[in-house]
Tab-separated table of C-alpha atoms and ligand atoms in Angstrom:
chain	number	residue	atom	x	y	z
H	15	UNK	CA	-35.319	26.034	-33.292
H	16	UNK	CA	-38.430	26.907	-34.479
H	17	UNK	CA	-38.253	30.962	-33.492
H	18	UNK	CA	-36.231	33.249	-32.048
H	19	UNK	CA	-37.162	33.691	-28.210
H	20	UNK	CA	-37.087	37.268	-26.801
H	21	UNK	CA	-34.016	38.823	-25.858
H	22	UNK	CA	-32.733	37.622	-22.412
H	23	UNK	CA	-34.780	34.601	-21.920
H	24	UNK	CA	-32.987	31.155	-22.720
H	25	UNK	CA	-33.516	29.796	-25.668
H	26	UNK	CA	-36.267	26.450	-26.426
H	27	UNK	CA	-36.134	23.804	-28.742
H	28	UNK	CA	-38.948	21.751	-29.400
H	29	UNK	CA	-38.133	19.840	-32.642
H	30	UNK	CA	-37.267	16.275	-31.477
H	31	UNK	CA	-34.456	16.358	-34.084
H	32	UNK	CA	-33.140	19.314	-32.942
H	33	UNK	CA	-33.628	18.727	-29.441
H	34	UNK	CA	-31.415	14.962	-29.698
H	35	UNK	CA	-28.599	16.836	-31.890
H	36	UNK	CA	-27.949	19.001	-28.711
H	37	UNK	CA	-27.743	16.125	-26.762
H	38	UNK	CA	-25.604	14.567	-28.798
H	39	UNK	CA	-23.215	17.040	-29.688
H	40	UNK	CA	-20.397	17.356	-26.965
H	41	UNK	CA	-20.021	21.239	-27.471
H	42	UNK	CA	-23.007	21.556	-25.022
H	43	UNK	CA	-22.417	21.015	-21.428
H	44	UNK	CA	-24.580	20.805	-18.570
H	45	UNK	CA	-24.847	23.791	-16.050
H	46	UNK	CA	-22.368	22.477	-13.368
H	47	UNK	CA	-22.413	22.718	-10.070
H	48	UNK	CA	-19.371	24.178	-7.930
H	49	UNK	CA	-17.010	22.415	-6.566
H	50	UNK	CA	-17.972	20.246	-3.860
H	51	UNK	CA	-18.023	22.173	-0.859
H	52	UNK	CA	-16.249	20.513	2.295
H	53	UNK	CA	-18.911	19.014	4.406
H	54	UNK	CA	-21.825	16.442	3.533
H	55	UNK	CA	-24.405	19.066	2.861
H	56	UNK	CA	-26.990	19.403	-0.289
H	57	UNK	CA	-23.932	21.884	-1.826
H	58	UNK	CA	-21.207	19.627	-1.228
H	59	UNK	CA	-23.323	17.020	-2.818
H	60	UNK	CA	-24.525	18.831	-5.638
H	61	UNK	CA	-20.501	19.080	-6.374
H	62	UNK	CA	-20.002	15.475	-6.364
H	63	UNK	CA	-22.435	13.875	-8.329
H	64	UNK	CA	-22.404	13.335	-12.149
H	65	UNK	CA	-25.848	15.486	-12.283
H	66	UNK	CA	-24.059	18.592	-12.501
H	67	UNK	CA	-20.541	17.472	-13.943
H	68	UNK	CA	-19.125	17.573	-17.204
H	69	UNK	CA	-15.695	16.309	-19.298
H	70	UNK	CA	-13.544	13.648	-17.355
H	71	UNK	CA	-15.349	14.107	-14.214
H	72	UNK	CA	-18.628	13.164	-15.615
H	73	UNK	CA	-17.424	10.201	-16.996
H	74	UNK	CA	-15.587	8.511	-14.137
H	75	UNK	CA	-18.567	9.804	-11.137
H	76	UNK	CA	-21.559	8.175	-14.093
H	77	UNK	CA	-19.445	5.042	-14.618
H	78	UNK	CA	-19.863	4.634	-10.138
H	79	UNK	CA	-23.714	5.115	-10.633
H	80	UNK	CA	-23.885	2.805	-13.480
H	81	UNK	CA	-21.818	-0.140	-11.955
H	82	UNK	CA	-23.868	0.238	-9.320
H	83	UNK	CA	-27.423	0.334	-11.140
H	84	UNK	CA	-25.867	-2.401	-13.627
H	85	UNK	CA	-25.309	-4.981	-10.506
H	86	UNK	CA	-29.575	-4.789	-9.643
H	87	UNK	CA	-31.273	-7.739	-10.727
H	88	UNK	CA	-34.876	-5.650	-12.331
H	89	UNK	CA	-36.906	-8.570	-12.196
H	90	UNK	CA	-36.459	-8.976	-8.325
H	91	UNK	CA	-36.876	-4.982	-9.102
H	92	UNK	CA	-40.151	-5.558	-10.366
H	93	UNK	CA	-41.152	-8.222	-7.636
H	94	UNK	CA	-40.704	-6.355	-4.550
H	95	UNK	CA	-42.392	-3.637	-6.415
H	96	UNK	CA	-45.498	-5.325	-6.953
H	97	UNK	CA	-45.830	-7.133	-3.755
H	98	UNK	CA	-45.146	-3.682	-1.615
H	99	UNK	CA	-47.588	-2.134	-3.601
H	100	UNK	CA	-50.310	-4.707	-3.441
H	101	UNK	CA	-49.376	-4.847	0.524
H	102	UNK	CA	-50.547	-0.993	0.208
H	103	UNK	CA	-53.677	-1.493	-1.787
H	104	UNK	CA	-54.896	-4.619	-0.023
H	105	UNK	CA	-57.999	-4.010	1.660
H	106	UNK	CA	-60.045	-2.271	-0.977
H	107	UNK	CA	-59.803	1.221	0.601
H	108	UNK	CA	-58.942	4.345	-1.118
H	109	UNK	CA	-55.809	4.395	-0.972
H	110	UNK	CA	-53.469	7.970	-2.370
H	111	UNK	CA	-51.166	6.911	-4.404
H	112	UNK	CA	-48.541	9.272	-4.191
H	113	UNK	CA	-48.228	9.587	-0.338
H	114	UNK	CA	-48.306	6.325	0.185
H	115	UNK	CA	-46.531	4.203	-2.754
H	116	UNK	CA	-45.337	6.601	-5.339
H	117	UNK	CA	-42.135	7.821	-3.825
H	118	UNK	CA	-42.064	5.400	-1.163
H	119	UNK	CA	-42.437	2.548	-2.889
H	120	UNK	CA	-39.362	2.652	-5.996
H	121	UNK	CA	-36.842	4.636	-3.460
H	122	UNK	CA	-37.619	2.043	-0.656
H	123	UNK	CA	-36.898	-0.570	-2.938
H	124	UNK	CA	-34.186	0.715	-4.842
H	125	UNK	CA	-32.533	2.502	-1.399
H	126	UNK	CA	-32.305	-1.493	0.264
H	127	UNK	CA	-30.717	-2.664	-2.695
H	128	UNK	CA	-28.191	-0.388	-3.035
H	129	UNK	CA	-27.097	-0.896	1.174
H	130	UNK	CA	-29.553	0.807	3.020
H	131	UNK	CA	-30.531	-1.424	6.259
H	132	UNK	CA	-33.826	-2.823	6.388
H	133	UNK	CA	-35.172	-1.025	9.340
H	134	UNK	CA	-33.944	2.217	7.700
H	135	UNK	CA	-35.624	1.941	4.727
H	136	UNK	CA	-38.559	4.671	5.820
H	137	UNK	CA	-36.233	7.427	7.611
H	138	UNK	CA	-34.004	7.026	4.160
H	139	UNK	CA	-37.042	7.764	1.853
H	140	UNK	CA	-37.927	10.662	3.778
H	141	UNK	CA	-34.358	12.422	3.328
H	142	UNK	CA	-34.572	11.519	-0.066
H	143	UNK	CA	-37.973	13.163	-0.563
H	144	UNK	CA	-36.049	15.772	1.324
H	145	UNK	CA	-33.176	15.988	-0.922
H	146	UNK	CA	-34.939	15.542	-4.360
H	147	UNK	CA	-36.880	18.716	-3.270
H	148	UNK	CA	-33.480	20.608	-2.507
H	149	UNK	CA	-31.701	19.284	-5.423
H	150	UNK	CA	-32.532	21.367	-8.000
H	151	UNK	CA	-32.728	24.558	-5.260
H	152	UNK	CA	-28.875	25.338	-4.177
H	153	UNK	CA	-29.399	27.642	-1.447
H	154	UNK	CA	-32.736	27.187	-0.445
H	155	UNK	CA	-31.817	23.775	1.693
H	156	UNK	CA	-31.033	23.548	5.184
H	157	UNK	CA	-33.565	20.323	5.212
H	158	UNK	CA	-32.157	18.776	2.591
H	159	UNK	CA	-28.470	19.198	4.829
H	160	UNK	CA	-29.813	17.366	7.344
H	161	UNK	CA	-31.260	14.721	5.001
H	162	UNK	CA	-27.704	14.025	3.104
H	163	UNK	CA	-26.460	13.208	7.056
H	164	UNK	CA	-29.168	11.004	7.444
H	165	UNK	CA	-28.725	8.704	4.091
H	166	UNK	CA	-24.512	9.138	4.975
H	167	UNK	CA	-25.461	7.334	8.677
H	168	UNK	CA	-27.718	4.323	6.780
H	169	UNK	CA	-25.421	3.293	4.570
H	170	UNK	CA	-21.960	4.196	6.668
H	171	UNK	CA	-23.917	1.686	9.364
H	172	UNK	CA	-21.392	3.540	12.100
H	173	UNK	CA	-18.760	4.470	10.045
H	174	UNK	CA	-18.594	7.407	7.321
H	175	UNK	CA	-19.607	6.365	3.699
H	176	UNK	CA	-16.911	6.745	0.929
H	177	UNK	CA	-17.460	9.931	-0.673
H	178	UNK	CA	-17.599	8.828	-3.824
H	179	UNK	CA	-20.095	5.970	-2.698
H	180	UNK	CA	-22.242	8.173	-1.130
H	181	UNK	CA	-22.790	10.940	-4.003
H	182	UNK	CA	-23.374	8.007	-6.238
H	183	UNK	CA	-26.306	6.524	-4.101
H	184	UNK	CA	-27.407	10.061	-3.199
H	185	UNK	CA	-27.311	11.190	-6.510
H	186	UNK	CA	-29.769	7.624	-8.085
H	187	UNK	CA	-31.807	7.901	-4.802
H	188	UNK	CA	-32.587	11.572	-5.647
H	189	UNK	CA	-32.903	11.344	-9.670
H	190	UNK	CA	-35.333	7.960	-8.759
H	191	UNK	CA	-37.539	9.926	-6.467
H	192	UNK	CA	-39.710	12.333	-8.221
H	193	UNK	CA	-38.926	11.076	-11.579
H	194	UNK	CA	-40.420	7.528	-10.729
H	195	UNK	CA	-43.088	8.948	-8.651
H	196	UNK	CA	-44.367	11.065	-11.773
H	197	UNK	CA	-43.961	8.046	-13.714
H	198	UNK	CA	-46.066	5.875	-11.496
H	199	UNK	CA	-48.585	8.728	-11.173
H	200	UNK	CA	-48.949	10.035	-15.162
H	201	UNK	CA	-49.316	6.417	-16.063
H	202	UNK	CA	-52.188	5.346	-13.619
H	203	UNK	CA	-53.896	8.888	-14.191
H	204	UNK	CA	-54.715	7.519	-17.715
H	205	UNK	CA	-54.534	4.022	-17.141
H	206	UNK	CA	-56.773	4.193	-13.892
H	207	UNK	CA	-59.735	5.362	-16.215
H	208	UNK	CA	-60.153	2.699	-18.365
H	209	UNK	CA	-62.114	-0.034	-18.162
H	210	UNK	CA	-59.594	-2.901	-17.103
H	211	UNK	CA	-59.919	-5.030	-19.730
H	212	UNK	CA	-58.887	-2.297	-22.184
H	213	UNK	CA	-55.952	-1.621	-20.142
H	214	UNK	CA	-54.624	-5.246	-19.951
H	215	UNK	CA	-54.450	-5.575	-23.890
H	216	UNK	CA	-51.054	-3.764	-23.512
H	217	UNK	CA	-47.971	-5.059	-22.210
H	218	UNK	CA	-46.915	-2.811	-19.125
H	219	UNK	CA	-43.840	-1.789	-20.978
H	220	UNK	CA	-45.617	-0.099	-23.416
H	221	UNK	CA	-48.189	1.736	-21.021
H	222	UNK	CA	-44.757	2.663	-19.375
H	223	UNK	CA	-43.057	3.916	-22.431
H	224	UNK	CA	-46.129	5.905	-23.647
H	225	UNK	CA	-46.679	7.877	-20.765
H	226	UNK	CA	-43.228	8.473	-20.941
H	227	UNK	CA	-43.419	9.862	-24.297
H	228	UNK	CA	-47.352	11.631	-24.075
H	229	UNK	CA	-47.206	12.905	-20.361
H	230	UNK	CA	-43.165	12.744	-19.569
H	231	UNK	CA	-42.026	12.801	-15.755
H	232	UNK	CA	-39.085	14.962	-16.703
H	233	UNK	CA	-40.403	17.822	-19.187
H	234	UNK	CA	-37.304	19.881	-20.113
H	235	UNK	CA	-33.386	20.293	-19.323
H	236	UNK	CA	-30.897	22.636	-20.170
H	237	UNK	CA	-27.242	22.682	-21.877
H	238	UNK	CA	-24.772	25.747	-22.254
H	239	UNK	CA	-23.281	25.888	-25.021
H	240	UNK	CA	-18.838	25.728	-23.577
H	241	UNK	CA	-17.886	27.345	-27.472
H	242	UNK	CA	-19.888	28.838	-30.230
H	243	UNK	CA	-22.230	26.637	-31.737
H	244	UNK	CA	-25.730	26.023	-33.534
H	245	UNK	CA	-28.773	24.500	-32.852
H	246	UNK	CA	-31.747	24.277	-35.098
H	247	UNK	CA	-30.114	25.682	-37.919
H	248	UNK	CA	-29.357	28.619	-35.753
H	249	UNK	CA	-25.811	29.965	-34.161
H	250	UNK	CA	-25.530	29.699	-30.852
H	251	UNK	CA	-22.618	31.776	-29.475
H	252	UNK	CA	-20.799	30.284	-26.143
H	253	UNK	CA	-22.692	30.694	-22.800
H	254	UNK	CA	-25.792	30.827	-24.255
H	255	UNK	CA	-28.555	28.361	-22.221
H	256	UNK	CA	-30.509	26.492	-24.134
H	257	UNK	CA	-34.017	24.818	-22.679
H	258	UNK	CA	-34.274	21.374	-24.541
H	259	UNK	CA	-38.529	20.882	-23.931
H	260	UNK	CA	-38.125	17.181	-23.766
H	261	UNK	CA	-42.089	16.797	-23.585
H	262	UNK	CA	-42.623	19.107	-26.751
H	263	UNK	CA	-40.174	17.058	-28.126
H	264	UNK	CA	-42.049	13.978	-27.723
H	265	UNK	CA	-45.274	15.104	-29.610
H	266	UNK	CA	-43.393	16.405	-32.636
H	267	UNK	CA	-45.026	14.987	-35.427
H	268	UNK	CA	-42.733	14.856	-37.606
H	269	UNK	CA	-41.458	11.368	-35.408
H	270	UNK	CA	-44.763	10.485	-34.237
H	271	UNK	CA	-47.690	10.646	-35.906
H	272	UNK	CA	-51.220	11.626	-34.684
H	273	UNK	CA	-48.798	12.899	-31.823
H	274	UNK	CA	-51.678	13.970	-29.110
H	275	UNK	CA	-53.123	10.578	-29.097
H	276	UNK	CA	-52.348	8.482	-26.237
H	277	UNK	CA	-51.563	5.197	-28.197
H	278	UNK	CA	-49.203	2.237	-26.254
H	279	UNK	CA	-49.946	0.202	-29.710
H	280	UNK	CA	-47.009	2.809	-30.810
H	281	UNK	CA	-44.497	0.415	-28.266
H	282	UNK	CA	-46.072	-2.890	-28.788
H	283	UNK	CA	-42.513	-3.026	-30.622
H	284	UNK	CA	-40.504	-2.147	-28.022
H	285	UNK	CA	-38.869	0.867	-27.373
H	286	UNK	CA	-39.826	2.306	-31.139
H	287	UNK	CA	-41.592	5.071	-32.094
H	288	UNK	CA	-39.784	6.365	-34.944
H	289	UNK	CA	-36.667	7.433	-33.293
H	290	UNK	CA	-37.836	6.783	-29.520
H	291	UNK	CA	-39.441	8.976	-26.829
H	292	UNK	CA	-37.050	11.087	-24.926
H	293	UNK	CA	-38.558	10.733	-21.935
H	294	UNK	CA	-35.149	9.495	-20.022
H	295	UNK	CA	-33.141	11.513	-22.423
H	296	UNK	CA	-30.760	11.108	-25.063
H	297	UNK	CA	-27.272	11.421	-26.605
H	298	UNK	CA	-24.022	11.945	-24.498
H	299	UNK	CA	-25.896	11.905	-21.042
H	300	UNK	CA	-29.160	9.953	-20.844
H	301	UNK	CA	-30.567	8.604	-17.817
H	302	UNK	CA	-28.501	5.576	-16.892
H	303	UNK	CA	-31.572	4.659	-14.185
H	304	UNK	CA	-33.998	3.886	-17.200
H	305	UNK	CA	-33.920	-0.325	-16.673
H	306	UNK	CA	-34.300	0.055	-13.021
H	307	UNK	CA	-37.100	3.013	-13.217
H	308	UNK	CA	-39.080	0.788	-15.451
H	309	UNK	CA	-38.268	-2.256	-13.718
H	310	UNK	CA	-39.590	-0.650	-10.302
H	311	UNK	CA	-42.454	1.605	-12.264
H	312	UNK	CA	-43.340	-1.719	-14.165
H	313	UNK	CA	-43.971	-3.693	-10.338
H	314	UNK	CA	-46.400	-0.363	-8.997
H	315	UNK	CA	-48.280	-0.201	-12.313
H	316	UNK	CA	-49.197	-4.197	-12.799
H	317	UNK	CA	-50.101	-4.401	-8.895
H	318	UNK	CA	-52.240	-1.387	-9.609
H	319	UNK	CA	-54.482	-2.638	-12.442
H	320	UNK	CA	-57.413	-3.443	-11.514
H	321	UNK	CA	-57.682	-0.521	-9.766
H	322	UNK	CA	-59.731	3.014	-10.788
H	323	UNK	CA	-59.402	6.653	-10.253
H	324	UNK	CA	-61.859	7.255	-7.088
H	325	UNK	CA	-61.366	10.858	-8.246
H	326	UNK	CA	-61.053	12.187	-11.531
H	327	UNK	CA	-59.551	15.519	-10.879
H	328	UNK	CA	-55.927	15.165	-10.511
H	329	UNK	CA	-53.670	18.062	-8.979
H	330	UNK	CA	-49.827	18.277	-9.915
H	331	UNK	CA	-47.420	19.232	-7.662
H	332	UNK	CA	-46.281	22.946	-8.719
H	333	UNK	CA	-42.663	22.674	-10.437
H	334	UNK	CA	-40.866	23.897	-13.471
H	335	UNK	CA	-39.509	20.616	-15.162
H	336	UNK	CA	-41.626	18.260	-13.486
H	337	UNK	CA	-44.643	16.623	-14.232
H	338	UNK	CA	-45.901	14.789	-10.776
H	339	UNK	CA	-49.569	14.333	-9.675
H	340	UNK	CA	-49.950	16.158	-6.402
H	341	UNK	CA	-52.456	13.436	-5.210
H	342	UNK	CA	-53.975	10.601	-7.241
H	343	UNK	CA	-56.528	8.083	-5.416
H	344	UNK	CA	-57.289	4.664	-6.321
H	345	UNK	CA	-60.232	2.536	-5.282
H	346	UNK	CA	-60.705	-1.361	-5.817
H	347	UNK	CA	-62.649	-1.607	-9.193
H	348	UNK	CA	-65.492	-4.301	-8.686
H	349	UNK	CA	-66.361	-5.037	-11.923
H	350	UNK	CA	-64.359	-5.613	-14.569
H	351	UNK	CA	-64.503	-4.632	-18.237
H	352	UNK	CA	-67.361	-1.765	-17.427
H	353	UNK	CA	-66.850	1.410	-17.879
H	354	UNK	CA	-66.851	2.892	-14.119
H	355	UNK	CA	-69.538	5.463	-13.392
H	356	UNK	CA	-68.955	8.970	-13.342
H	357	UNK	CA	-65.479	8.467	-15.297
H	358	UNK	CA	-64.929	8.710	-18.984
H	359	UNK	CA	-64.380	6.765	-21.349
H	360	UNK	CA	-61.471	5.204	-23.455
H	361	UNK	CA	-63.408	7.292	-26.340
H	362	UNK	CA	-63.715	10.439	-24.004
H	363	UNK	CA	-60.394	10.274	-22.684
H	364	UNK	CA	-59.050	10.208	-26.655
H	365	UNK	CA	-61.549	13.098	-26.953
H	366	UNK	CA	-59.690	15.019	-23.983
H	367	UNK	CA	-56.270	13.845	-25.316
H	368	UNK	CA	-56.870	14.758	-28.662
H	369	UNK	CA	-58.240	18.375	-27.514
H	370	UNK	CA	-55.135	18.318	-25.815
H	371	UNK	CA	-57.163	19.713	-22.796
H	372	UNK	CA	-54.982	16.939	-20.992
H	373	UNK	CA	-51.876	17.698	-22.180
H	374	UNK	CA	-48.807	18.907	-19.819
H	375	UNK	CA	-47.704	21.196	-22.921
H	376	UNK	CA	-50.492	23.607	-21.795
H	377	UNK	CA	-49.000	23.736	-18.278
H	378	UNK	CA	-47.074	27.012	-17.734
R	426	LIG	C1	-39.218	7.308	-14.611
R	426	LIG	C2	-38.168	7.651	-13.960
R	426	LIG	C3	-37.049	8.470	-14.537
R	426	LIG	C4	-37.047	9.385	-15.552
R	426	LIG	C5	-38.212	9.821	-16.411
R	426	LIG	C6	-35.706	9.887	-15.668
R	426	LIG	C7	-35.294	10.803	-16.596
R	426	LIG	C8	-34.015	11.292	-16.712
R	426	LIG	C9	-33.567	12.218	-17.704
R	426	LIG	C10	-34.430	12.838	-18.794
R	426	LIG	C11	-32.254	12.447	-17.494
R	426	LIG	C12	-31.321	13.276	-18.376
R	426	LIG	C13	-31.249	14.705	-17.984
R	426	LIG	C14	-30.379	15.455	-18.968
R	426	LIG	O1	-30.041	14.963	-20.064
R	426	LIG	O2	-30.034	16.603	-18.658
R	426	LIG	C15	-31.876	11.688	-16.340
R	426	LIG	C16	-30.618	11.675	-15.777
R	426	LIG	C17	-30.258	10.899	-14.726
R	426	LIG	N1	-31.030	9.921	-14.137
R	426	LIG	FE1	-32.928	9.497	-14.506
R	426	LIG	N2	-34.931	9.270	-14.741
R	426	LIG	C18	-35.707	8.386	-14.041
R	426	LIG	C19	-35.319	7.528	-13.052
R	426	LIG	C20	-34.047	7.371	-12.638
R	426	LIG	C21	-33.600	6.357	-11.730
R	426	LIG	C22	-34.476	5.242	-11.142
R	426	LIG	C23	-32.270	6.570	-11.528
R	426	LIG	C24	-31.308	5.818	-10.682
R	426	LIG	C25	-31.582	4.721	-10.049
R	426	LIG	C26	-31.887	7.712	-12.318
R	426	LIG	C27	-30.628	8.264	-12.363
R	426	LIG	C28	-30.265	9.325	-13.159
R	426	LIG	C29	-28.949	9.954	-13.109
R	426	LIG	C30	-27.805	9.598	-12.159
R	426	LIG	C31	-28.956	10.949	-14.086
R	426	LIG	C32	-27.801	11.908	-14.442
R	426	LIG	C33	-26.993	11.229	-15.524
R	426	LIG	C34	-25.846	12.074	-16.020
R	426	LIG	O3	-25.960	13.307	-16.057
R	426	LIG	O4	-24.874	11.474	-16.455
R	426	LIG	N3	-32.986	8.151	-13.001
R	426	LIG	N4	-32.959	10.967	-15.899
């Protein structure tokens, strides 16, 4: 912890060291949810997922999401990806990226193979939009209510869903939606305005796991600590929230040097970096989607290349832990290997990077 917040606010951690040790160490749990609630609502749901579960609980509801996600073959993933994508982009005309591929694209995919019927497949990514937008909300969600029904009478087919089975789709569904989406989206607002031969002397994979470590989809999460504790060098007495900045984290140059640069050479590796982005988190808990988000991200991303920003401002959509472009539109580029007019750079967009006038860390 690198200073002592003011009194009443929660405290942040933006050391990546300090910031994996909490993740790590099983003293600090995630803010649970109730319960769940009788019913097949957004609070009932919120009770039954791993999300918001800790201890014994935790373990047996991930272990459902990961058998699940484990059984997924990511290179027909990657395939349906691509083609649905290039379906969408076909044409030449501008084309927005997130309404039309972002979110639909990854939770289409990903919704079919996990038992959602074919010609369901665009009323189920709606709910989930609906849910992912309630998820993090309890209260504030009689739309996302409706939505959970919705999902429960695609995969039931007629009957009702398992319980269990249906808080573990629910629950990958809603953690693929806006996660992928601001995947898809931070990685084609900087690959999108280069020049395409540039672009394509990186594997995808390590466009993928830059982004995920420059302009992260997730920024931050929290822990509590369930007993006394420290963090940072610094106690931590039981009940206190702490704010791990995931995205802070990932610029700390202490594991990554030159730290503002956006630099896929870092990855050329693999999934290096000195000690690894945590863009899908870490420790006790990390995101057990992270083959299939890359494996769906990976399929948007290569059928987009080739492709360039038709506008360079890019709007995010307003949230406190999420980085998502609001609206990102692509246009066929003609030429390859020139730099498209009216866009900058590689150079300029190092310029910007470096400035950090690009950098999510200055968002509020
Ligand atoms: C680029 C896309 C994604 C990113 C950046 C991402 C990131 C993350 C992060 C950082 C966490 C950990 C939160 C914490 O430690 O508090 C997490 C948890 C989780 N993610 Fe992902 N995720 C992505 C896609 C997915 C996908 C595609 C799935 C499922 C198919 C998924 C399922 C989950 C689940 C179920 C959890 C909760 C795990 C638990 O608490 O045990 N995620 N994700």
């Amino acid at each position: 912890m690198t200073a002592d917040p003011p009194a009443g606010e929660d405290r942040r951690l933006t050391r990546h060291a300090d910031v994996r040790a909490v993740l790590t160490d099983p003293r600090f749990l995630v803010p649970a949810a109730p319960a769940a609630q009788p019913g097949t609502g957004m609070a009932w749901l919120r009770g039954a997922v791993s999300r918001f579960s800790n201890g014994a609980e935790h373990t047996r509801r991930r272990a459902r999401v990961m058998g699940l996600l484990d059984a997924l073959d990511p290179v027909r993933l990657r395939r349906e990806a691509r083609e649905r994508t290039g379906a969408e982009l076909a044409g030449g005309a501008r084309v927005d990226v997130m309404a039309r591929i972002a979110r639909r694209v990854p939770v289409g995919v990903l919704a079919t193979r996990l038992g959602v019927p074919e010609d369901r497949r665009e009323e189920v990514v709606a709910a989930v939009t609906a849910m992912a937008a309630a998820y993090h909300a309890p209260g504030a969600a009689p739309a996302g209510d409706a939505a959970v029904g919705v999902l429960a009478a695609a995969l039931g087919q007629g009957e009702e869903p398992e319980p269990g089975l249906l808080a573990a789709v629910a629950g990958a569904l809603i953690q693929a939606c806006d996660a992928t989406a601001g995947l898809v989206g931070n990685t084609l607002a900087v690959v999108a305005r280069l020049p395409a031969d540039l672009s394509a002397q990186w594997p995808v994979e390590a466009l993928l796991a830059e982004t995920l470590r420059w302009d992260p989809p997730v920024r931050l999460t929290r822990r509590v600590a369930a007993e006394d504790a420290t963090a940072g060098g610094v106690p931590v007495p039981a009940g206190a929230v702490l704010v791990l900045d995931l995205a802070a984290a990932n610029r700390d140059p202490e594991v990554f040097p030159d730290p503002h640069r956006f630099d896929p050479a870092r990855f050329r590796q693999g999934h290096g970096g000195g000690g690894g982005h945590l863009g899908f988190g870490s420790g006790i808990r990390p995101c057990p989607g992270e083959r299939t988000a890359l494996a769906l991200t990976a399929g948007v991303v290569e059928a987009a290349l080739g492709h360039r920003l038709a506008d360079p401002e890019i709007p995010y959509e307003p949230s406190p832990n999420l980085r998502v472009p609001a609206r990102l539109h692509l246009e066929c580029a003609e030429t390859t290997g020139q730099i498209p007019a009216g866009l900058p750079s590689y150079t300029d967009v190092q310029a910007l990077v470096t400035a950090g006038a690009d950098s999510p860390l200055d968002q509020p």
